Short mmCIF file of C-alpha atoms in Angstrom, two decimals:
data_model
loop_
_atom_site.label_atom_id
_atom_site.label_comp_id
_atom_site.label_asym_id
_atom_site.label_seq_id
_atom_site.Cartn_x
_atom_site.Cartn_y
_atom_site.Cartn_z
CA MET A 15 -13.29 192.06 -172.05
CA LYS A 16 -12.77 188.28 -171.78
CA PRO A 17 -8.98 188.50 -172.20
CA PHE A 18 -8.86 191.19 -169.49
CA LEU A 19 -10.94 188.99 -167.13
CA ILE A 20 -8.74 185.95 -167.77
CA LEU A 21 -5.57 188.02 -167.20
CA THR A 22 -7.00 189.43 -163.96
CA LEU A 23 -7.91 185.93 -162.71
CA CYS A 24 -4.40 184.66 -163.52
CA VAL A 25 -2.75 187.56 -161.66
CA LEU A 26 -5.03 187.13 -158.63
CA SER A 27 -4.50 183.35 -158.57
CA THR A 28 -0.74 183.80 -158.69
CA ALA A 29 -0.85 186.38 -155.91
CA ILE A 30 -3.00 184.11 -153.73
CA PHE A 31 -0.78 181.05 -154.27
CA GLN A 32 2.37 183.08 -153.62
CA GLY A 33 0.87 184.32 -150.37
CA CYS A 34 0.30 180.71 -149.26
CA LYS A 35 3.95 179.71 -149.75
CA LYS A 36 5.52 178.52 -146.48
CA ASP A 37 8.30 180.78 -145.29
CA SER A 38 11.44 178.98 -144.10
CA THR A 39 11.58 181.18 -141.00
CA ASP A 40 8.17 180.15 -139.63
CA ALA A 41 7.87 180.07 -135.84
CA ASP A 42 7.13 176.33 -135.87
CA THR A 43 10.71 175.48 -136.93
CA THR A 44 12.54 173.80 -134.05
CA THR A 45 16.19 173.24 -133.39
CA THR A 46 17.35 170.28 -131.36
CA THR A 47 20.71 169.68 -129.77
CA THR A 48 22.20 166.41 -128.68
CA GLU A 49 23.85 166.56 -125.30
CA THR A 50 26.37 163.88 -124.34
CA PRO A 51 25.27 162.24 -121.10
CA ILE A 52 27.71 162.21 -118.18
CA LEU A 53 26.76 158.62 -117.29
CA GLN A 54 24.59 156.26 -119.29
CA ALA A 55 23.99 152.56 -119.93
CA TYR A 56 21.42 150.16 -121.30
CA ILE A 57 19.67 148.06 -118.67
CA GLY A 58 17.94 145.10 -120.26
CA GLY A 59 18.06 146.88 -123.62
CA THR A 60 16.50 150.15 -122.37
CA VAL A 61 18.57 153.33 -122.15
CA TRP A 62 19.16 154.55 -118.60
CA THR A 63 20.66 157.95 -117.78
CA PRO A 64 20.80 158.78 -114.05
CA ASP A 65 19.48 162.04 -112.69
CA THR A 66 21.48 161.65 -109.47
CA LEU A 67 25.21 160.97 -109.70
CA THR A 68 27.98 160.83 -107.11
CA THR A 69 31.59 159.95 -107.91
CA THR A 70 34.36 159.98 -105.33
CA LEU A 71 38.06 159.16 -105.29
CA VAL A 72 39.29 158.49 -101.76
CA HIS A 73 42.93 157.93 -100.78
CA ASN A 74 43.52 155.87 -97.65
CA ALA A 75 46.91 156.76 -96.16
CA ALA A 76 46.94 153.75 -93.81
CA THR A 77 46.66 151.24 -96.67
CA SER A 78 48.25 153.40 -99.41
CA SER A 79 45.24 152.70 -101.62
CA LYS A 80 42.66 154.68 -103.57
CA VAL A 81 39.05 153.75 -104.27
CA LEU A 82 37.08 155.27 -107.14
CA THR A 83 33.34 154.84 -106.53
CA CYS A 84 30.50 155.89 -108.84
CA THR A 85 26.80 155.75 -107.90
CA GLY A 86 24.08 156.67 -110.39
CA THR A 87 20.33 156.59 -109.65
CA LYS A 88 17.18 157.09 -111.73
CA SER A 89 13.74 155.56 -112.18
CA GLN A 90 14.00 153.16 -109.24
CA LYS A 91 17.30 151.79 -110.58
CA ARG A 92 20.80 152.28 -109.24
CA ILE A 93 24.20 151.25 -110.56
CA VAL A 94 27.29 151.29 -108.35
CA PHE A 95 30.81 150.46 -109.45
CA SER A 96 34.14 150.83 -107.69
CA ILE A 97 37.80 150.23 -108.44
CA LYS A 98 40.50 149.88 -105.78
CA GLN A 99 44.07 150.86 -106.64
CA SER A 100 46.81 149.45 -104.38
CA SER A 101 50.11 151.24 -103.72
CA ALA A 102 48.56 154.57 -104.65
CA VAL A 103 49.98 158.04 -104.19
CA ASN A 104 48.00 160.71 -102.36
CA ASP A 105 46.73 162.80 -105.28
CA SER A 106 43.64 163.15 -107.47
CA SER A 107 44.97 161.00 -110.33
CA PHE A 108 43.80 157.51 -111.31
CA PRO A 109 45.40 155.14 -113.85
CA VAL A 110 44.04 154.94 -117.39
CA ALA A 111 43.46 151.20 -117.83
CA THR A 112 40.92 148.41 -118.24
CA TYR A 113 39.69 146.86 -114.99
CA ASN A 114 37.97 143.47 -114.98
CA VAL A 115 35.83 141.91 -112.28
CA ASP A 116 38.09 139.03 -111.26
CA GLY A 117 36.73 137.69 -107.99
CA SER A 118 38.91 139.94 -105.83
CA SER A 119 37.49 142.96 -104.06
CA ASN A 120 39.41 145.34 -106.34
CA VAL A 121 36.62 145.80 -108.93
CA ASN A 122 32.97 145.70 -107.89
CA MET A 123 29.87 146.32 -109.99
CA SER A 124 26.32 146.16 -108.60
CA TYR A 125 22.77 146.81 -109.75
CA TYR A 126 19.98 147.80 -107.34
CA THR A 127 16.24 148.24 -107.76
CA GLN A 128 13.88 150.13 -105.48
CA GLN A 129 11.54 147.81 -103.59
CA LEU A 130 9.11 147.96 -100.72
CA THR A 131 10.86 146.67 -97.59
CA THR A 132 9.30 144.70 -94.74
CA ALA A 133 9.28 147.97 -92.78
CA GLY A 134 6.88 149.42 -95.36
CA LEU A 135 9.44 151.83 -96.82
CA TYR A 136 10.93 151.99 -100.30
CA ASP A 137 14.65 151.32 -100.41
CA PHE A 138 17.23 150.21 -102.95
CA VAL A 139 17.72 146.46 -102.70
CA LEU A 140 20.58 144.59 -104.36
CA TYR A 141 19.32 143.03 -107.59
CA GLY A 142 22.69 141.43 -108.35
CA THR A 143 26.45 141.84 -108.70
CA ALA A 144 29.00 141.16 -111.42
CA GLN A 145 30.75 137.84 -110.95
CA ALA A 146 34.35 137.12 -112.02
CA GLY A 147 34.69 137.57 -115.77
CA SER A 148 31.32 139.28 -116.24
CA GLY A 149 32.21 142.96 -115.87
CA THR A 150 34.65 145.53 -117.24
CA ILE A 151 35.42 149.19 -116.57
CA THR A 152 37.76 151.00 -118.95
CA ILE A 153 39.10 154.41 -117.97
CA THR A 154 40.21 156.24 -121.10
CA SER A 155 41.11 159.64 -119.63
CA VAL A 156 41.43 161.46 -116.31
CA ASP A 157 41.60 165.25 -116.05
CA THR A 158 43.10 165.91 -112.61
CA ALA A 159 42.87 169.71 -112.96
CA ASN A 160 39.10 169.64 -113.56
CA LYS A 161 38.60 166.38 -111.65
CA THR A 162 36.73 164.58 -114.45
CA ILE A 163 36.99 161.01 -115.67
CA THR A 164 35.94 159.39 -118.95
CA GLY A 165 35.49 155.77 -119.98
CA THR A 166 33.17 152.82 -120.56
CA TYR A 167 31.65 150.01 -118.52
CA SER A 168 29.42 146.96 -118.83
CA PHE A 169 28.49 143.96 -116.73
CA ILE A 170 26.04 141.14 -116.20
CA SER A 171 24.40 141.43 -112.80
CA SER A 172 23.56 138.05 -111.28
CA LYS A 173 21.89 136.89 -108.11
CA LEU A 174 21.32 133.35 -106.89
CA ASN A 175 17.82 132.75 -105.52
CA TYR A 176 17.15 130.22 -102.77
CA ASP A 177 13.98 128.74 -101.31
CA ALA A 178 13.00 128.87 -97.61
CA GLU A 179 15.15 125.79 -96.88
CA GLY A 180 18.24 127.32 -98.48
CA ASN A 181 18.10 125.25 -101.67
CA TYR A 182 19.11 126.87 -104.93
CA GLU A 183 16.06 127.70 -107.07
CA SER A 184 17.13 130.04 -109.86
CA ILE A 185 19.41 132.82 -110.98
CA THR A 186 18.31 136.37 -111.77
CA LEU A 187 20.30 138.18 -114.47
CA ALA A 188 20.33 141.76 -115.73
CA ALA A 189 22.51 142.98 -118.60
CA ILE A 190 24.01 146.43 -118.10
CA THR A 191 25.61 147.17 -121.49
CA THR A 192 27.16 149.95 -123.54
CA GLY A 193 27.85 151.99 -120.42
CA VAL A 194 29.70 155.27 -120.82
CA PHE A 195 30.89 158.06 -118.56
CA ASN A 196 31.92 161.31 -120.22
CA ALA A 197 33.89 163.95 -118.32
CA MET A 198 32.19 162.69 -115.17
CA PRO A 199 33.08 165.00 -112.26
CA TYR A 200 34.53 163.47 -109.12
CA THR A 201 35.55 164.68 -105.69
CA PHE A 202 38.87 163.75 -104.12
CA ALA A 203 39.44 163.14 -100.43
CA SER A 204 42.27 161.75 -98.36
CA ASN A 205 41.95 160.11 -94.97
#
């Protein structure tokens, strides 16, 4: 009788432990996907991906120039950059190249933060701009059929601070680094 009891206990124990085995198709298994952001950067070391994005390419027939402007906004922060192309043709293309902030008005990069104004409203106020030599935009591809543009950007935003008498007090800096734009859609207009 004892051998039968021991055999029965072994069979029951095995059945119980087999029933407790985790199935690989349990409902608590999750799958994650990584989506490439359309526009992203690190502001002061923290990742920033805008939830509002506007990119335009405007041809000006009077000056034969084009201006590519990108504005991204999220979490009370806004980045704006623009590139002006002289002697441009009236189409939706833009040159693949590296554009540096050089003190001219051809490449501009700015960083804004949302602040309470004297009127009691929240508005985006200029935190700083890229000075000559402190900003770069690289356009790596332009798809004119789908009107998308891809590339990288980075800049140091700086603002000089003055006291009530107009004397220089300090400088405020913000590092916008490792910026990317991936197949960023743009609209084209001509005026």
